[in-house]
Amino acid sequence: MIVASKRERFGYYLFLLPAFVVFTTFIFGPMLYSFYLSLCKYSLVTTNNPQFVGFKNYLDLFKNTQFLTAVKNTMIFTLALVPLTLFGGLLVAMGINSKLIKYKRFYKICYYIPYVSSMVAVSYVFKILFSSRPDAAMNALLAAFGVAPIEWLNSADWAMIIIILLSFWKQLGYVMIIYLGGLLAIPEDVYEAVSLDPINGPTMLTKITLPLLKPTTMFLLVTEVINSFQIFTPVHVMTSGGPGMATTTLVTLLYEKGFKNSNMGQASAIAVIIFFALLLLSIIQNNLDKE
Amino acid sequence: MKKFFALFLVVAMVLSFVACTPTEEPTPTQEPAVEGTKEPVDTNVTIRFWQAGGDTADAQATMKSLVEAFTAETGIKVDYQTYPWGANPHTSFQTAIVGGDVADLLIVGSPFDYGLALEGQVAPLDEYISEETKADLQGVFASEGVFHGEGELDGKFISMPLYGGTRTIYYNKAIFDAAGVAYPDTSWTMEEFLENSKKLTGEFEIGGEKKTVYGFATSAKYASQYLPFIWNFGGEILTQDNSAAAVNSEEWKAGVEYFLQFFEEGVTPPGSEAMDLAEQLAMFMDDQVAMMCATVDYVTEILKNEGWDAKLGVGAMPNNNGIASSYVGADVFIIPAIAKYPAQAAMLLEYLLRTDSQVKYAQVVGFTPAVKSAMEDPSIANDPVQLAFANALEDGKYYAKVSCSSDITTILRENIQSLLAGNMTLDEYAADAEARINQALAEAE
């Protein structure tokens, strides 16, 4: 155990101070203030002080069909996207990691480019591709195969599917890179040792590769769930939450309440609910990881 | 080293102090007072002027030249900035107001002005603006800028329009000719409008090319698209005192039922439940749509393209037993309550509402002037497009003005789209919208 003198300890704290000040000012402080605002009636256009109303904002939210639909849509989005991205990312990573594949760098770049592209820009591109116009790109492609035009983003049945598809395409490269790192970290000796036994590919995958990738999977699971809960840009750009409430998610509702309706109290209440939902999910996932 | 550090610290502190000390105001140049005010106005100042929207090349350049002409005439310098609609200017303005540092003159989208007035964030314009300017405002604007509510602002002008922003029907004459349908006149009824839309839907030979045409492109995404039809049936969003929802009425439901027919009959393009108007405009330009309902700037954009001078017609909103309505949603001037130079901002406002300024803005940007005197200018008076929109303005009607207007817009959009998707019946739609609007009103109290 290293024993530091008082003077040394003071020095350490001094080094921590700038980061602590920044964290407190820009993250911890606003977070606490947001908790407080969620218990208040506060309009963005007023310079009056927030009025304390207790849990009214929360009670109003739970009576609001828009909020309940947003919760349902966010859950659907998360439950569809996270397994899809994790599975797809693992598959691509294993493919690229395979000794049979050439030009690995080229594939890595191809899969990673969407991740570093601007979400606003790609959302606009998808909006154009999936326009409901009969002569729009995707409908023209379908027409070539004799399929009738689809209303895509303007249809309550399709809009969420397109948003999931876009998010999957965008996120796949990130998951692939992390999984690739995990695969490369598995010592070659393990596979060499196993190769002495008569073990087939699928068994190797389920008994060796996947268990050794568990920490990577848990990390991706947590971060991807957090990301999915915060889905905003593609919804805002492509559908504004419509048609009807088909694509309204928690963060788009938060934005609408806070910045369009100036109802910062209710917007903060949604933020607090998202915070606790994610905290709970992270704790559960963490416990599963320990098991 | 320590001495050097201490010296450096002292010098830095002194410099910071000097930098933070307000510079001495230059000697004011006294100008005659603005009408209605007693004190002479200091013209040796720089005022800030922020415009929500107005960022298209033509609009921005025109406004800049008007602002420069104002500076040349009065000596008041103006720091002019535009905030594109895509960048949510209202949020920026709200934040600036809460932060206590906002421009002296703002252009905002109505009814945002009303929301700010409810919070006491705008200055009453009556003490700054001349009676002549007020009397010169086009029909609907003479009353719509007046605030009705509790507090000091009740009965006072809180906003003035930059232009007369309303919507009316415009059409593609080539499609009408191909379908053998007579061009609409100002007296057409809603039945005739629907019937013509059906006749104009189908396969037609336009300009030597076979086209699939939709009679009337409309979108359930925008309240401006369906509200005029509902108003024509006597439907209203709120009760007269704005205290409760009125959407569960027979009149409202009759209007919605009429609007739904465009979708059920397939006369509007597929996906119109949530289609952008810009996308429908592209279809209109491609001879795939016979009629649209939008603002005059859309018409101006169309007319910039070759051949459209002869092909484009501007009609009138159809009427229901003589009742016709058009949706008004103009961008308006406001002076924030915390403006540093309200009198100088009012001078700029009056300058921009002057006949010559309004004519210049209308000529370049295409919007209908907000003042009657500008309508007499030959360039406007002889322009059939401007006249058609000015006529529509006479039947103009504003959206519900309450603090939760934005919430109501979302509710109406969500519900009408759900109705179109077949997720609810008309009665369920109206009852649900009523309950949700009432909840929004209660929450906003």
XYZ file of C-alpha atoms in Angstrom:
736
model
C 0.000 0.000 0.000
C 1.326 3.390 -0.966
C 1.203 5.888 1.875
C 1.052 9.448 0.671
C 1.902 12.430 2.812
C -0.665 15.184 3.442
C 1.169 17.460 1.029
C 1.171 14.782 -1.676
C -2.534 14.064 -1.164
C -3.260 17.773 -1.481
C -1.355 17.703 -4.783
C -3.460 14.802 -6.052
C -6.691 16.597 -5.184
C -5.379 19.712 -6.884
C -4.862 17.705 -10.065
C -8.405 16.343 -9.812
C -9.889 19.776 -9.191
C -10.203 21.028 -12.820
C -12.006 17.855 -13.935
C -14.199 17.962 -10.831
C -15.136 21.616 -11.445
C -16.036 20.919 -15.084
C -18.020 17.803 -14.131
C -19.899 19.593 -11.367
C -20.656 22.666 -13.461
C -21.700 21.002 -16.682
C -22.946 17.533 -15.713
C -23.682 16.965 -12.043
C -25.105 20.442 -11.356
C -27.513 20.498 -14.324
C -28.530 16.916 -13.480
C -29.502 17.881 -9.963
C -31.246 20.997 -11.237
C -33.152 18.830 -13.711
C -34.333 16.629 -10.801
C -35.546 19.761 -9.072
C -37.228 21.124 -12.219
C -39.109 17.847 -12.677
C -40.960 18.741 -9.476
C -41.760 22.242 -10.682
C -43.937 24.081 -13.134
C -41.489 26.006 -15.249
C -41.893 27.549 -18.657
C -38.881 28.330 -20.810
C -40.316 31.686 -21.847
C -40.794 32.993 -18.362
C -38.147 34.601 -16.248
C -40.164 33.802 -13.113
C -38.785 31.251 -10.706
C -39.950 27.633 -11.039
C -43.035 26.883 -8.917
C -42.847 23.703 -6.841
C -45.738 21.346 -7.746
C -44.547 18.054 -6.244
C -45.100 14.966 -8.383
C -47.741 16.604 -10.604
C -45.548 16.410 -13.734
C -45.052 12.668 -13.212
C -48.748 12.069 -12.564
C -49.692 14.093 -15.668
C -47.242 12.064 -17.729
C -48.626 8.716 -16.641
C -52.118 9.910 -17.650
C -50.816 11.086 -21.035
C -51.354 8.693 -23.966
C -48.502 10.352 -25.843
C -46.069 9.451 -23.057
C -47.316 5.875 -22.761
C -47.023 5.449 -26.534
C -43.511 6.937 -26.425
C -42.520 4.393 -23.742
C -43.949 1.562 -25.859
C -42.205 2.805 -29.036
C -38.868 3.234 -27.250
C -39.113 -0.309 -25.883
C -39.976 -1.699 -29.322
C -37.085 0.188 -30.880
C -34.612 -0.997 -28.215
C -35.791 -4.602 -28.216
C -35.568 -4.768 -31.992
C -32.358 -2.843 -32.542
C -30.040 -4.059 -29.765
C -30.195 -7.824 -30.476
C -30.119 -7.138 -34.215
C -27.033 -4.899 -33.990
C -25.206 -7.187 -31.558
C -25.882 -10.261 -33.650
C -25.099 -8.487 -36.946
C -21.958 -6.872 -35.550
C -20.672 -10.201 -34.199
C -21.364 -11.925 -37.498
C -19.506 -9.272 -39.499
C -16.618 -9.214 -36.998
C -16.259 -12.997 -37.202
C -16.374 -12.791 -40.975
C -13.656 -10.154 -41.108
C -11.610 -12.019 -38.486
C -11.725 -15.184 -40.558
C -8.505 -16.287 -42.181
C -10.365 -16.902 -45.433
C -11.221 -13.234 -45.946
C -8.872 -10.956 -47.899
C -8.859 -7.127 -47.988
C -9.890 -6.946 -44.311
C -9.069 -3.244 -44.041
C -11.369 -2.436 -46.959
C -14.317 -4.245 -45.319
C -13.605 -2.642 -41.975
C -13.696 0.825 -43.562
C -16.887 0.019 -45.485
C -18.713 -1.089 -42.351
C -17.323 1.725 -40.195
C -18.054 4.657 -42.545
C -21.786 4.890 -41.650
C -20.868 5.150 -37.945
C -18.751 8.259 -38.512
C -21.237 9.874 -40.917
C -23.508 12.638 -39.694
C -26.808 11.228 -38.423
C -28.697 14.252 -39.763
C -27.219 13.782 -43.253
C -27.894 10.048 -43.425
C -31.402 10.590 -42.074
C -32.095 12.978 -44.948
C -30.669 10.456 -47.413
C -32.951 7.741 -46.019
C -35.880 10.153 -46.130
C -35.282 10.686 -49.846
C -34.707 6.978 -50.531
C -37.838 5.955 -48.660
C -40.116 8.712 -49.920
C -43.677 7.561 -50.584
C -43.603 9.067 -54.096
C -44.153 6.319 -56.666
C -41.028 7.478 -58.526
C -38.779 7.657 -55.431
C -35.693 5.390 -55.291
C -36.997 2.455 -53.247
C -40.418 2.468 -54.891
C -38.813 2.605 -58.336
C -36.701 -0.406 -57.333
C -39.809 -2.270 -56.182
C -41.596 -1.304 -59.391
C -38.809 -3.000 -61.371
C -39.877 -6.251 -59.675
C -43.558 -5.519 -60.203
C -44.202 -4.625 -56.560
C -46.679 -1.801 -55.815
C -45.298 1.390 -54.216
C -45.122 1.484 -50.413
C -45.775 4.591 -48.316
C -42.646 3.869 -46.198
C -42.057 6.743 -43.765
C -45.599 8.039 -44.230
C -47.085 4.745 -43.155
C -47.603 3.907 -39.488
C -46.654 0.282 -40.235
C -43.373 1.033 -41.964
C -41.998 4.199 -40.380
C -40.529 2.529 -37.274
C -39.057 -0.284 -39.368
C -37.175 2.247 -41.529
C -35.847 4.023 -38.434
C -34.656 0.698 -36.999
C -33.067 -0.164 -40.342
C -31.214 3.149 -40.493
C -30.011 2.837 -36.881
C -28.875 -0.745 -37.531
C -26.944 0.287 -40.660
C -25.341 3.191 -38.796
C -24.443 1.306 -35.614
C -23.252 -1.949 -37.153
C -19.700 -0.692 -37.809
C -19.184 0.358 -34.195
C -20.361 -2.991 -32.806
C -18.256 -4.789 -35.405
C -15.078 -2.928 -34.382
C -15.597 -3.608 -30.667
C -16.315 -7.284 -31.307
C -13.288 -7.501 -33.578
C -11.173 -6.169 -30.715
C -12.705 -8.802 -28.443
C -12.032 -11.588 -30.940
C -8.425 -10.522 -31.415
C -7.942 -10.509 -27.634
C -8.787 -14.215 -27.372
C -5.396 -15.956 -27.175
C -4.581 -18.138 -30.166
C -3.433 -20.852 -27.694
C -7.023 -21.475 -26.649
C -8.046 -22.387 -30.187
C -4.857 -24.430 -30.675
C -5.574 -26.391 -27.494
C -9.180 -27.009 -28.506
C -8.175 -28.097 -32.006
C -6.643 -31.244 -30.469
C -10.182 -32.347 -29.541
C -12.736 -33.424 -32.159
C -14.857 -30.263 -31.808
C -16.957 -28.736 -34.586
C -17.371 -25.065 -35.526
C -20.718 -24.335 -33.826
C -19.566 -25.958 -30.580
C -16.343 -23.933 -30.692
C -18.476 -20.801 -31.113
C -20.878 -21.546 -28.276
C -18.399 -23.120 -25.845
C -15.262 -21.083 -26.496
C -15.736 -17.873 -28.492
C -19.017 -16.562 -27.064
C -18.121 -17.174 -23.384
C -14.791 -15.447 -23.904
C -16.569 -12.550 -25.586
C -18.984 -12.139 -22.677
C -17.322 -8.984 -21.241
C -17.397 -7.386 -24.710
C -21.043 -8.377 -25.173
C -21.999 -6.988 -21.765
C -20.245 -3.704 -22.520
C -22.003 -3.452 -25.898
C -25.339 -4.435 -24.398
C -25.166 -1.625 -21.832
C -23.972 1.055 -24.270
C -26.372 0.015 -27.036
C -29.368 -0.015 -24.702
C -28.413 3.476 -23.493
C -28.019 4.671 -27.103
C -31.317 3.129 -28.168
C -33.191 4.762 -25.318
C -31.855 8.100 -26.501
C -32.968 7.745 -30.120
C -33.832 11.218 -31.412
C -32.177 12.517 -34.608
C -33.562 10.109 -37.240
C -37.050 10.395 -35.754
C -36.875 14.173 -35.635
C -35.552 14.456 -39.195
C -37.561 11.750 -40.919
C -40.968 11.562 -39.241
C -41.239 14.126 -36.398
C -42.748 11.293 -34.361
C -45.506 10.499 -36.889
C -47.522 9.329 -38.643
C -49.875 9.598 -35.695
C -47.689 8.580 -32.761
C -46.089 5.666 -34.620
C -42.503 6.823 -34.064
C -42.778 9.098 -31.029
C -40.012 8.096 -28.627
C -39.162 9.285 -25.131
C -36.483 11.743 -26.226
C -38.542 13.185 -29.098
C -41.356 13.719 -26.601
C -38.910 15.320 -24.162
C -37.774 17.682 -26.920
C -41.335 18.509 -27.853
C -42.412 19.172 -24.278
C -39.304 21.157 -23.394
C -38.452 23.127 -26.469
C -41.652 23.342 -28.491
C -44.148 23.654 -25.657
C -41.717 25.330 -23.231
C -42.847 22.936 -20.508
C -39.489 22.345 -18.861
C -41.050 20.712 -15.792
C -42.578 17.860 -17.763
C -39.525 17.587 -20.026
C -37.326 17.226 -16.933
C -39.681 14.591 -15.533
C -39.228 12.560 -18.745
C -35.445 12.990 -18.461
C -35.521 11.725 -14.873
C -37.644 8.720 -15.865
C -35.185 7.858 -18.660
C -32.302 8.253 -16.190
C -33.790 5.849 -13.663
C -34.895 3.364 -16.324
C -31.356 3.244 -17.712
C -29.840 3.086 -14.238
C -32.050 0.120 -13.389
C -31.238 -1.654 -16.654
C -27.509 -1.038 -16.171
C -27.639 -2.483 -12.622
C -29.490 -5.570 -13.865
C -27.014 -6.054 -16.699
C -24.100 -5.541 -14.325
C -25.457 -8.204 -11.976
C -25.952 -10.603 -14.867
C -22.359 -9.976 -15.883
C -21.118 -10.882 -12.375
C -23.086 -14.139 -12.424
C 10.142 33.679 -10.423
C 7.526 34.220 -7.717
C 7.824 37.991 -8.150
C 7.396 37.645 -11.901
C 4.316 35.466 -11.412
C 2.785 37.944 -8.959
C 3.444 40.820 -11.344
C 1.879 38.878 -14.211
C -1.201 38.196 -12.064
C -1.619 41.865 -11.152
C -1.250 42.992 -14.782
C -3.784 40.346 -15.893
C -6.258 41.480 -13.222
C -5.921 45.138 -14.192
C -6.397 44.314 -17.874
C -9.460 42.176 -17.109
C -10.946 44.973 -15.009
C -10.380 47.484 -17.809
C -11.878 45.109 -20.363
C -14.972 44.548 -18.246
C -15.585 48.249 -17.556
C -18.329 49.526 -19.853
C -17.035 51.904 -22.471
C -18.298 55.415 -22.266
C -21.409 55.961 -24.338
C -20.838 58.363 -27.229
C -22.608 61.661 -27.044
C -26.174 60.964 -28.056
C -27.445 62.477 -31.250
C -30.910 63.720 -30.531
C -33.639 63.007 -33.045
C -37.304 63.902 -32.915
C -39.323 61.562 -30.800
C -41.131 58.604 -32.300
C -44.824 59.378 -32.554
C -46.541 58.815 -29.255
C -43.354 59.091 -27.183
C -42.232 62.218 -25.406
C -38.492 61.712 -25.157
C -36.293 62.378 -28.213
C -34.705 59.208 -29.586
C -30.958 58.640 -29.432
C -29.922 57.625 -32.940
C -26.247 57.066 -32.210
C -26.767 53.474 -31.180
C -26.564 49.996 -32.681
C -29.708 47.946 -32.345
C -29.963 44.193 -32.845
C -32.551 42.703 -35.176
C -33.094 38.916 -35.333
C -35.327 37.258 -37.884
C -36.697 33.732 -37.566
C -36.569 32.342 -41.102
C -35.938 34.816 -43.896
C -32.698 33.000 -44.694
C -33.324 32.362 -48.384
C -30.880 34.300 -50.569
C -33.476 36.723 -51.941
C -35.204 37.392 -48.647
C -31.961 37.920 -46.754
C -30.472 40.249 -49.364
C -33.681 42.280 -49.579
C -33.971 42.643 -45.824
C -30.291 43.612 -45.604
C -30.707 46.328 -48.219
C -33.784 47.661 -46.410
C -31.898 47.707 -43.129
C -28.969 49.552 -44.749
C -31.366 52.110 -46.213
C -32.852 52.571 -42.734
C -29.391 53.210 -41.292
C -28.639 55.731 -44.060
C -31.888 57.550 -43.317
C -31.822 57.562 -39.509
C -28.202 57.000 -38.497
C -29.240 54.045 -36.315
C -26.936 51.125 -36.985
C -28.506 47.677 -37.153
C -26.906 44.319 -36.405
C -29.148 42.018 -38.478
C -29.159 38.220 -38.170
C -31.340 35.488 -39.637
C -32.071 32.211 -37.864
C -33.165 29.456 -40.291
C -36.414 27.685 -39.375
C -34.530 24.398 -39.404
C -32.388 25.626 -36.511
C -35.394 26.185 -34.212
C -35.066 29.966 -33.876
C -37.844 30.202 -31.301
C -35.793 28.111 -28.883
C -32.810 30.413 -29.427
C -34.987 33.468 -28.824
C -36.554 31.935 -25.704
C -33.120 31.150 -24.313
C -31.929 34.673 -25.070
C -34.970 36.158 -23.322
C -34.477 33.978 -20.242
C -30.768 34.892 -20.331
C -31.730 38.574 -20.313
C -29.845 39.400 -23.511
C -32.058 39.456 -26.564
C -32.269 41.571 -29.725
C -34.282 44.796 -29.745
C -36.487 43.695 -32.619
C -37.509 40.127 -33.411
C -39.407 38.519 -36.246
C -41.127 35.359 -35.008
C -43.703 32.956 -36.380
C -47.228 33.534 -35.116
C -48.648 32.455 -32.600
C -45.297 32.399 -30.794
C -45.806 36.139 -30.185
C -48.953 35.336 -28.246
C -47.149 32.785 -26.054
C -44.504 35.371 -25.202
C -47.178 37.966 -24.461
C -48.881 35.572 -22.033
C -45.600 35.501 -20.125
C -45.280 39.297 -20.281
C -42.178 39.056 -22.469
C -43.179 41.544 -25.163
C -43.457 45.306 -25.097
C -46.786 46.899 -26.067
C -46.339 48.545 -29.457
C -49.093 51.158 -29.079
C -46.819 53.779 -27.545
C -44.313 53.510 -30.397
C -46.275 52.847 -33.564
C -48.225 55.598 -35.311
C -51.974 55.405 -35.810
C -51.400 55.712 -39.593
C -49.353 52.507 -39.643
C -51.942 50.670 -37.557
C -54.763 51.861 -39.814
C -52.806 50.801 -42.912
C -52.591 47.115 -41.853
C -54.468 44.704 -44.120
C -57.859 43.415 -42.873
C -57.152 40.540 -40.520
C -53.931 42.036 -39.124
C -55.616 45.123 -37.767
C -57.180 42.986 -35.061
C -54.953 39.917 -34.821
C -51.945 41.777 -33.419
C -53.987 42.873 -30.411
C -53.528 40.798 -27.278
C -56.509 39.613 -25.275
C -55.664 38.288 -21.871
C -54.906 39.210 -18.320
C -52.461 41.927 -17.348
C -51.109 45.156 -18.760
C -50.975 43.927 -22.344
C -54.735 43.342 -22.611
C -56.147 45.255 -25.572
C -52.731 46.376 -26.780
C -50.833 45.679 -29.997
C -48.120 43.142 -29.297
C -47.083 42.299 -32.840
C -47.142 43.601 -36.408
C -46.923 41.424 -39.504
C -43.902 41.447 -41.806
C -46.126 40.295 -44.667
C -49.594 38.946 -45.340
C -48.964 35.228 -45.063
C -51.990 33.226 -46.063
C -52.723 30.165 -48.182
C -54.878 29.643 -51.219
C -55.363 27.158 -54.044
C -53.098 27.228 -57.072
C -53.295 24.916 -60.045
C -51.641 23.558 -63.161
C -53.597 24.811 -66.190
C -52.115 22.122 -68.476
C -53.688 19.371 -66.353
C -57.030 21.203 -66.227
C -56.933 21.478 -70.029
C -55.998 17.817 -70.463
C -58.815 16.726 -68.129
C -61.300 19.123 -69.719
C -62.038 20.820 -66.418
C -62.799 24.565 -66.334
C -60.375 26.752 -64.346
C -61.763 27.564 -60.899
C -63.235 30.972 -60.172
C -63.609 32.666 -56.822
C -67.123 31.335 -56.257
C -66.500 27.593 -56.383
C -68.022 25.470 -53.690
C -66.473 22.671 -51.676
C -68.552 20.105 -53.585
C -67.247 21.463 -56.890
C -63.716 21.452 -55.501
C -63.939 17.778 -54.519
C -65.613 16.810 -57.798
C -62.969 18.630 -59.828
C -60.221 16.946 -57.779
C -61.692 13.564 -58.739
C -61.926 14.537 -62.428
C -58.322 15.707 -62.363
C -57.076 12.398 -60.968
C -55.948 9.781 -63.466
C -53.708 9.275 -66.469
C -53.336 12.349 -68.676
C -51.195 13.388 -71.614
C -49.271 16.460 -70.399
C -46.728 18.085 -72.694
C -46.554 14.999 -74.908
C -45.885 12.721 -71.915
C -48.260 10.333 -70.173
C -48.538 11.246 -66.482
C -50.272 9.792 -63.443
C -51.929 12.834 -61.902
C -53.463 13.441 -58.476
C -56.216 16.075 -58.379
C -55.321 17.798 -55.111
C -52.156 17.322 -53.071
C -52.745 17.914 -49.402
C -51.109 16.617 -46.239
C -52.468 15.669 -42.834
C -49.116 16.730 -41.386
C -50.104 20.410 -41.430
C -53.035 22.047 -39.652
C -53.026 24.725 -42.369
C -54.131 22.058 -44.874
C -57.323 20.890 -43.196
C -58.370 23.700 -40.851
C -59.867 25.961 -43.585
C -62.255 23.157 -44.597
C -63.231 22.562 -40.977
C -63.721 26.306 -40.405
C -65.982 26.399 -43.465
C -68.256 23.905 -41.704
C -68.225 26.061 -38.569
C -65.817 23.890 -36.619
C -63.393 25.470 -34.134
C -60.471 24.105 -32.140
C -61.436 25.870 -28.928
C -64.513 27.447 -27.423
C -64.828 31.203 -27.860
C -63.169 31.983 -24.515
C -60.332 29.532 -25.296
C -61.113 27.631 -22.102
C -61.958 24.200 -23.577
C -61.669 22.067 -26.696
C -64.465 22.339 -29.261
C -63.313 19.575 -31.579
C -65.976 17.065 -30.557
C -68.674 19.061 -32.326
C -70.732 17.989 -35.344
C -69.316 20.945 -37.322
C -65.735 19.854 -36.664
C -66.489 16.255 -37.542
C -68.236 17.313 -40.777
C -65.123 19.249 -41.802
C -62.815 16.329 -41.005
C -65.108 13.947 -42.885
C -64.900 16.222 -45.919
C -61.082 16.311 -45.708
C -60.892 12.511 -45.399
C -62.640 12.130 -48.754
C -59.510 13.340 -50.571
C -57.670 10.343 -49.117
C -60.498 7.844 -49.495
C -61.092 8.832 -53.120
C -57.378 8.595 -53.890
C -57.210 12.137 -55.275
C -54.224 13.027 -53.089
C -50.815 11.319 -53.604
C -50.071 8.125 -51.630
C -48.430 8.849 -48.302
C -50.141 12.231 -47.952
C -51.013 11.310 -44.363
C -47.566 12.620 -43.441
C -46.019 13.946 -46.629
C -43.942 17.141 -46.665
C -45.411 19.971 -48.721
C -42.003 20.420 -50.359
C -42.291 16.892 -51.713
C -45.778 17.609 -53.027
C -44.484 20.798 -54.606
C -41.886 18.710 -56.461
C -44.728 16.513 -57.746
C -46.687 19.623 -58.767
C -43.681 20.898 -60.723
C -43.436 17.503 -62.385
C -47.068 17.698 -63.633
C -48.120 14.939 -61.222
C -50.408 17.146 -59.113
C -53.184 19.408 -60.411
C -53.855 21.578 -57.360
C -52.164 22.532 -54.101
C -52.861 24.885 -51.223
C -49.865 26.816 -49.938
C -48.326 30.222 -49.338
C -47.352 32.716 -52.011
C -43.625 31.974 -51.685
C -44.303 28.521 -53.158
C -45.904 30.226 -56.155
C -42.929 32.581 -56.454
C -40.585 29.575 -56.522
C -42.667 27.873 -59.221
C -42.733 31.010 -61.361
C -38.933 31.133 -61.383
C -39.058 28.083 -63.661
C -39.447 28.350 -67.381
C -42.920 27.897 -68.834
C -44.830 28.273 -65.599
C -45.967 31.826 -66.331
C -48.514 30.427 -68.742
C -49.157 27.171 -66.899
C -49.790 28.355 -63.345
C -53.148 29.618 -62.133
C -53.967 30.966 -58.684
C -57.531 30.457 -57.545
C -59.489 30.898 -54.356
C -60.357 28.724 -51.384
C -63.659 26.905 -52.017
C -66.659 27.983 -49.966
C -69.340 26.140 -48.059
C -72.656 27.985 -48.501
C -70.759 31.219 -48.984
C -68.340 30.684 -46.096
C -64.704 30.506 -47.173
C -61.636 30.534 -44.958
C -57.926 30.720 -45.501
C -55.268 29.891 -42.960
C -53.176 32.892 -41.908
C -49.820 32.344 -40.275
C -47.641 35.367 -40.815
C -44.221 36.096 -39.410
C -44.571 39.041 -37.078
C -42.418 41.754 -35.507
C -42.212 41.958 -31.740
C -40.177 44.114 -29.414
C -39.105 42.123 -26.342
C -40.008 43.629 -22.987
C -36.303 43.633 -22.064
C -35.160 45.276 -25.333
C -32.397 47.798 -24.730
C -33.511 50.216 -27.444
C -37.272 49.727 -27.913
C -37.885 53.179 -29.432
C -35.172 52.696 -32.054
C -36.439 49.159 -32.759
C -39.909 50.614 -33.299
C -38.454 53.092 -35.802
C -37.020 50.172 -37.781
C -40.337 48.329 -37.519
C -42.217 51.351 -38.901
C -39.633 51.708 -41.653
C -40.106 48.081 -42.715
C -43.882 48.529 -42.743
C -43.617 51.649 -44.919
C -45.234 51.380 -48.333
C -41.972 51.453 -50.320
C -40.286 48.860 -48.055
C -43.292 46.548 -48.263
C -43.461 46.883 -52.062
C -39.760 46.090 -52.374
C -40.018 43.052 -50.089
C -43.130 41.793 -51.907
C -41.556 42.275 -55.338
C -38.463 40.256 -54.486
C -39.616 37.702 -51.919
C -43.130 37.329 -53.303
C -45.150 37.684 -50.112
C -48.308 39.765 -50.078
C -47.703 43.146 -48.416
C -48.995 43.544 -44.873
C -50.204 47.103 -45.493
C -53.057 48.271 -47.693
C -51.121 51.198 -49.198
C -48.566 48.828 -50.747
C -51.370 46.979 -52.505
C -52.024 50.119 -54.546
C -48.564 50.065 -56.103
C -48.953 49.117 -59.802
C -46.435 46.255 -59.500
C -48.694 44.669 -56.879
C -52.116 45.897 -58.015
C -51.612 44.450 -61.509
C -50.168 41.141 -60.331
C -52.894 38.441 -60.425
C -50.963 36.259 -57.975
C -50.687 39.025 -55.395
C -54.342 39.918 -55.871
C -55.454 36.318 -55.387
C -53.537 36.047 -52.115
C -54.768 39.466 -50.981
C -58.338 38.259 -51.619
C -57.639 35.117 -49.600
C -56.390 37.328 -46.792
C -59.857 38.865 -46.525
C -61.177 35.452 -45.439
C -58.066 34.854 -43.353
C -58.240 33.197 -39.999
C -55.561 32.567 -37.386
C -54.756 29.410 -35.455
C -55.884 29.100 -31.810
C -53.885 31.470 -29.646
C -53.153 29.886 -26.286
C -49.918 29.080 -24.504
C -50.188 25.398 -25.440
C -50.817 26.023 -29.168
C -47.861 23.852 -30.105
C -49.196 20.997 -27.948
C -52.590 21.304 -29.666
C -50.972 21.189 -33.109
C -49.241 17.932 -32.197
C -52.455 16.425 -30.807
C -54.438 17.349 -33.919
C -51.738 15.981 -36.213
C -51.360 12.727 -34.303
C -55.098 12.149 -34.126
C -55.932 12.917 -37.743
C -53.063 10.670 -38.875
C -54.309 7.892 -36.598
C -57.800 8.365 -38.023
C -56.433 8.120 -41.567
C -54.496 4.994 -40.632
C -57.777 3.446 -39.516
C -56.686 3.161 -35.879
C -59.770 5.011 -34.648
C -63.256 5.965 -35.805
C -64.289 9.572 -36.403
C -66.154 9.690 -33.093
C -63.214 8.182 -31.222
C -60.875 10.629 -32.955
C -62.945 13.645 -31.921
C -63.507 12.448 -28.341
C -59.825 11.607 -27.863
C -58.662 14.925 -29.356
C -61.087 16.777 -27.094
C -59.848 14.975 -23.983
C -56.189 15.483 -24.883
C -56.588 19.177 -25.723
C -58.458 19.748 -22.470
C -55.650 17.997 -20.606
C -53.075 20.203 -22.373
C -55.076 23.313 -21.466
C -55.294 22.182 -17.841
C -51.568 21.454 -17.678
C -50.776 24.863 -19.166
C -52.809 26.719 -16.545
